[in-house]
XYZ file of N, CA and C in Angstrom:
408
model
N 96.929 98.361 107.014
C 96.359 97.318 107.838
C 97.093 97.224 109.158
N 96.237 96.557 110.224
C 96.981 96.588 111.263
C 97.526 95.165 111.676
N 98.369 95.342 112.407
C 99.327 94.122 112.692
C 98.268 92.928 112.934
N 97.028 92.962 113.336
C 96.337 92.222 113.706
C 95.925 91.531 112.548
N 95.597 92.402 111.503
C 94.900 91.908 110.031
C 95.772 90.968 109.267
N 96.892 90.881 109.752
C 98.164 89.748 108.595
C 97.501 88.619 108.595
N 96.816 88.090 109.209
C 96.428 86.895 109.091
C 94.807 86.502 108.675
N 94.469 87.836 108.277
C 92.974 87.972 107.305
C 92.936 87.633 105.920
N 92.325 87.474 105.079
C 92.508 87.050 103.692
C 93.016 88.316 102.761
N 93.843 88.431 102.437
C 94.262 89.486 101.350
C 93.072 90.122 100.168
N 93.238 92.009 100.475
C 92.139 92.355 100.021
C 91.996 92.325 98.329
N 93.247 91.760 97.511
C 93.027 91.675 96.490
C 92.398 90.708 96.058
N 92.015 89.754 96.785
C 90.697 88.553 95.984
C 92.093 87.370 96.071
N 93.385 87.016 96.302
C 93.758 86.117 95.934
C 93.159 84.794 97.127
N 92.736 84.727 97.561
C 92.307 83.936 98.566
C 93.347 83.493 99.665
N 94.729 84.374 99.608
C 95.654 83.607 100.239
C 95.995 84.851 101.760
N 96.494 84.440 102.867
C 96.408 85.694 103.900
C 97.232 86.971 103.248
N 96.641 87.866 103.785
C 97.127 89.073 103.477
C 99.003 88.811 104.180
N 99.276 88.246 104.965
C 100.660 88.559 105.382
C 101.929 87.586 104.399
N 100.678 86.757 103.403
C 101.957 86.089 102.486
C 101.479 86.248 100.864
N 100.389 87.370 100.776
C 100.478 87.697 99.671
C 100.669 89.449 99.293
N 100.065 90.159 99.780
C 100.397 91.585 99.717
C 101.078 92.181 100.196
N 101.332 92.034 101.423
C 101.650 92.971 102.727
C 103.390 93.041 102.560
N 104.041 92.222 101.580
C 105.460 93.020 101.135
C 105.916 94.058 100.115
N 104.743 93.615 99.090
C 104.311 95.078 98.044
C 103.953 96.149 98.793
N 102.818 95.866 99.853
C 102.435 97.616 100.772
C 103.157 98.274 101.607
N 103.839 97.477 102.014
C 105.296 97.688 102.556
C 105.979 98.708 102.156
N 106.367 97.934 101.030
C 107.507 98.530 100.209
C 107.313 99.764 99.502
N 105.810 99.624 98.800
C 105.100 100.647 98.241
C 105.273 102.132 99.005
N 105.054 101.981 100.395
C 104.733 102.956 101.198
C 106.376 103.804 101.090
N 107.174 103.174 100.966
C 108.852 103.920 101.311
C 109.237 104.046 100.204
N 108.340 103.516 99.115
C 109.145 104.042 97.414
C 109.281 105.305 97.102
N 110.736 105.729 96.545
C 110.722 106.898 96.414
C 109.870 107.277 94.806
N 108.743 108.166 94.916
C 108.181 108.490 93.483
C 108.520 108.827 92.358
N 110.037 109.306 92.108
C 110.732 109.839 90.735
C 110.281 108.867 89.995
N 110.322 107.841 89.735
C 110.663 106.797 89.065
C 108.955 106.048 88.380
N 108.030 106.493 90.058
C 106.822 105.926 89.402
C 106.222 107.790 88.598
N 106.265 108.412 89.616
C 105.921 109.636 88.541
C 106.329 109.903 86.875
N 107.422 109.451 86.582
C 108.192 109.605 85.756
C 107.582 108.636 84.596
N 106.960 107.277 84.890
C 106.358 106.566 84.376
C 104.804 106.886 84.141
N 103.968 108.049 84.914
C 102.860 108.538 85.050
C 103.052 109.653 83.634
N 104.397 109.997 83.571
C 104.049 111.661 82.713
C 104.835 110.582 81.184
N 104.770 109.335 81.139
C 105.367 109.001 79.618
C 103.581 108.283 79.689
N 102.994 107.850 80.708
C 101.965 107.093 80.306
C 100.918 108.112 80.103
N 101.169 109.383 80.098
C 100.163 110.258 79.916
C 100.215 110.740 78.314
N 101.797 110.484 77.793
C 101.331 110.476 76.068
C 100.075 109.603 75.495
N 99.880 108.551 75.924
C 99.346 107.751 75.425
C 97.639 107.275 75.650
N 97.108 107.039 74.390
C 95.688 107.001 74.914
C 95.169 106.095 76.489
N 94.662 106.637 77.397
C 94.298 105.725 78.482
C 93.508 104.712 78.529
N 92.534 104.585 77.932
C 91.868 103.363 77.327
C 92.777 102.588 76.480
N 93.281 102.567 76.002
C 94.147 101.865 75.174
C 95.225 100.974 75.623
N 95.778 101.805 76.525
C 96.737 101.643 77.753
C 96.250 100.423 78.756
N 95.481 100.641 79.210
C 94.354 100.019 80.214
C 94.429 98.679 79.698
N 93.861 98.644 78.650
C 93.322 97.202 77.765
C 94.652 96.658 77.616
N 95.410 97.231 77.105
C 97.056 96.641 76.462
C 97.265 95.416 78.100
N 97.397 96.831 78.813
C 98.277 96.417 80.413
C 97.475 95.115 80.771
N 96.098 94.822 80.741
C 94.555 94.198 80.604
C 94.929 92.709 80.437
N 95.152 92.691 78.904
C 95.380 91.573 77.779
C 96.634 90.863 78.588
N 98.028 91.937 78.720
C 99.354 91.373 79.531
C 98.785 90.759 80.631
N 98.496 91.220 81.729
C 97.995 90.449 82.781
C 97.146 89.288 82.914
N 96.890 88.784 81.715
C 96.136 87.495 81.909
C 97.098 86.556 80.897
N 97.983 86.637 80.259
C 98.763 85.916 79.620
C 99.222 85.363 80.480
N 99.938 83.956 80.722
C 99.892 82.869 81.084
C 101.920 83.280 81.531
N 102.398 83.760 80.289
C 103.649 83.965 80.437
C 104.076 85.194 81.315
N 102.988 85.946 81.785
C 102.975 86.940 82.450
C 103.159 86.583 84.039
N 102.531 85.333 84.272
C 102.289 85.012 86.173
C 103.630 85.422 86.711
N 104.571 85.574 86.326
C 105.031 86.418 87.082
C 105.525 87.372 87.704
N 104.714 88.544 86.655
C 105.055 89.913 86.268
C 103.856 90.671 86.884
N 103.173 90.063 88.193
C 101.735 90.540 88.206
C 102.040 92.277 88.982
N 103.018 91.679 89.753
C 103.293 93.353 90.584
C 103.440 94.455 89.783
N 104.181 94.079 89.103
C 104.691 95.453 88.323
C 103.399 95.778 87.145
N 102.760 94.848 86.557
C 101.683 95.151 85.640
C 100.730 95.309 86.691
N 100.779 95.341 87.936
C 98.988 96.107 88.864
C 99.661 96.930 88.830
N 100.532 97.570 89.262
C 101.491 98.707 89.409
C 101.394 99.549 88.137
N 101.678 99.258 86.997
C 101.488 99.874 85.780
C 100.165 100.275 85.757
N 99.407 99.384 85.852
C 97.736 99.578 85.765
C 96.876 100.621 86.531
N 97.323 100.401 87.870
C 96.949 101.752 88.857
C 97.462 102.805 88.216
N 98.874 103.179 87.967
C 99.132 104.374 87.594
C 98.655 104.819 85.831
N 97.870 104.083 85.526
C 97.419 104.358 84.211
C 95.961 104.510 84.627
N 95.176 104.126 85.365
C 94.387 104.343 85.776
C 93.986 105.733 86.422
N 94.957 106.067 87.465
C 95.101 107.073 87.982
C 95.810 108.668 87.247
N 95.710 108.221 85.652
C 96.041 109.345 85.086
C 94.597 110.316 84.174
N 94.623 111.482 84.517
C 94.301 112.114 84.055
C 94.050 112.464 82.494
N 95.475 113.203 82.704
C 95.999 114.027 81.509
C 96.473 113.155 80.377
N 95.766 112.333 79.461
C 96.027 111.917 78.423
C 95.969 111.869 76.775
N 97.425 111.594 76.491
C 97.602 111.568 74.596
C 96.561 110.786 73.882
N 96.826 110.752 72.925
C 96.017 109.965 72.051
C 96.977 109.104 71.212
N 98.017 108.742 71.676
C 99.035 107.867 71.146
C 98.462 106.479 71.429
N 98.318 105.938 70.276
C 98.123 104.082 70.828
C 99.733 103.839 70.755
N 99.665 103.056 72.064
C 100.955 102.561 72.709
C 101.144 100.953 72.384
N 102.470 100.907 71.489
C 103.020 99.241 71.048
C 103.204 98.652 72.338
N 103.496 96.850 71.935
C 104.323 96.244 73.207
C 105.580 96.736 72.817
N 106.338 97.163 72.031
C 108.056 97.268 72.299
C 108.042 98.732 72.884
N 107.209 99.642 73.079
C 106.917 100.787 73.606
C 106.896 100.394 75.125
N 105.550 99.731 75.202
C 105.500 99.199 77.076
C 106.863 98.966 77.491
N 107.288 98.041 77.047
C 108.406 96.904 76.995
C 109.718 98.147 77.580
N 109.639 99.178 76.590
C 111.070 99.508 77.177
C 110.514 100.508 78.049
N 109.420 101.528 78.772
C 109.416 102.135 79.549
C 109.233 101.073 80.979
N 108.731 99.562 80.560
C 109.304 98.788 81.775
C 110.436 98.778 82.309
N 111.359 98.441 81.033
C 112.677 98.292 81.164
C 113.139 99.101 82.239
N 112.536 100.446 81.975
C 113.263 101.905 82.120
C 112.864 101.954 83.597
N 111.768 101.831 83.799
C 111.089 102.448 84.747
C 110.613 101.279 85.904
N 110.289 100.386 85.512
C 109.751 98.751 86.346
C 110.860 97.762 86.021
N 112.066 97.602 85.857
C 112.767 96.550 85.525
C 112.339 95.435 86.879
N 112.492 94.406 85.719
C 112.293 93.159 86.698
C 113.872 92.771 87.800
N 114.169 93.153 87.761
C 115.913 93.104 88.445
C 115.823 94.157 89.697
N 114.743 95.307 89.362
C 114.440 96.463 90.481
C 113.574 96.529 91.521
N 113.507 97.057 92.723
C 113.356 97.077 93.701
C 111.535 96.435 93.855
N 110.805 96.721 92.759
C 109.723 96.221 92.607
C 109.625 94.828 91.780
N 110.463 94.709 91.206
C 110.891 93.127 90.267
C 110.823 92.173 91.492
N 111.869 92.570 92.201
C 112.514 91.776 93.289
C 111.122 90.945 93.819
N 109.840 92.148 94.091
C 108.798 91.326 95.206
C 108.212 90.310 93.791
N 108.672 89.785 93.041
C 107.445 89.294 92.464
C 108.165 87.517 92.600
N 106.865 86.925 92.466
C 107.695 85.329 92.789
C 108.178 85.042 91.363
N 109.496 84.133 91.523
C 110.301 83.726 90.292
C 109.072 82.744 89.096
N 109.856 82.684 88.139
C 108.706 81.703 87.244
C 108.519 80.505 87.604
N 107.295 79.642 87.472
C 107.637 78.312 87.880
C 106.731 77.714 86.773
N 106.886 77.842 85.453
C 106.527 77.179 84.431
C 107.243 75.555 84.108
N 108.263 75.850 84.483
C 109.016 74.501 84.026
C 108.068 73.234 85.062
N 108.131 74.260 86.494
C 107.603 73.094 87.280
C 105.965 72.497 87.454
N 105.520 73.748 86.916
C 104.012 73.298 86.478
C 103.814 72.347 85.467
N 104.762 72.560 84.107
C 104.454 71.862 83.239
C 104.941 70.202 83.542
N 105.700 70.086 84.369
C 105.995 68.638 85.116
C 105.041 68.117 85.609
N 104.319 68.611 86.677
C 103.076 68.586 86.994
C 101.702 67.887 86.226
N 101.809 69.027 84.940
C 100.713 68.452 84.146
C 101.139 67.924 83.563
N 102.618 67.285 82.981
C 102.773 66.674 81.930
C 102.330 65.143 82.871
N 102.788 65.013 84.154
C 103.021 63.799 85.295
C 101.469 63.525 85.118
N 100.418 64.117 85.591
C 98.800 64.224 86.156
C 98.557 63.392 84.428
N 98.474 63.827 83.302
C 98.514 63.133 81.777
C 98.962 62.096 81.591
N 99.967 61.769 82.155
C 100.516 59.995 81.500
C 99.829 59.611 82.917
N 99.707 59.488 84.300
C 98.889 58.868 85.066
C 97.655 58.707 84.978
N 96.710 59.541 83.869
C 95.375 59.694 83.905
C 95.014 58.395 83.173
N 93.965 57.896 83.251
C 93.878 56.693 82.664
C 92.939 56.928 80.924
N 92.405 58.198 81.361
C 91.996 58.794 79.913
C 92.561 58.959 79.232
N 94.093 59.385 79.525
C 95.162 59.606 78.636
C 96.043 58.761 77.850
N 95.849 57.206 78.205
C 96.412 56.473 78.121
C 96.253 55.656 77.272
């Protein structure tokens, strides 16, 4: 995108501008060195790709996930973008540690993702519930 576009709506659907929701992942994306995502392409190629897909699928809409979205689109493209695939159905303690290995949340792609803010949501709704008068 061009310098002009930061302030267009971000092309992933989040409704928020492209310069405060994507544009530090594409960034970053662009100067990543590939060992690390390749390396994660040829373990995700043991494994059935449909299978894979759905797993990565199911994670991304879990609630405990919001803030793991980078690295699970990230997983997802490159499972997407594979070819050559096993017929291994792939566990979560399987995912789990080629994250570890390969996407740690502590690593250079962890880093872009926003911290959790469950505690402060659930304040939120617990606050919006005792004020509601339905609730009461």
């Amino acid at each position: 995108m061009k310098k002009s576009d930061r302030n267009k709506p971000c092309p992933c659907g989040s409704g928020k501008k492209y310069k405060n929701c994507c544009l530090k992942k594409d960034r970053y994306l662009k100067n990543l060195p590939d060992d690390a995502l390749k390396k994660l392409k040829e373990e995700f190629s043991k494994y059935n790709q449909e299978d894979l897909i759905k797993t990565l699928a199911a994670l991304s809409i879990c609630p405990e996930n919001q803030s793991q979205q980078i690295r699970l689109e990230i997983a997802t493209q490159i499972a997407c973008s594979n070819i050559n695939c096993g017929d291994r159905i792939i566990t979560i303690p399987e995912l789990n540690e080629l994250f570890l290995k390969y996407l740690p949340s502590g690593g250079p792609i962890g880093l872009l993702e926003s911290p959790l803010d469950n505690v402060f949501t659930n304040n939120i709704l617990f606050f919006r519930l005792c004020r509601n008068p339905y609730f009461s």
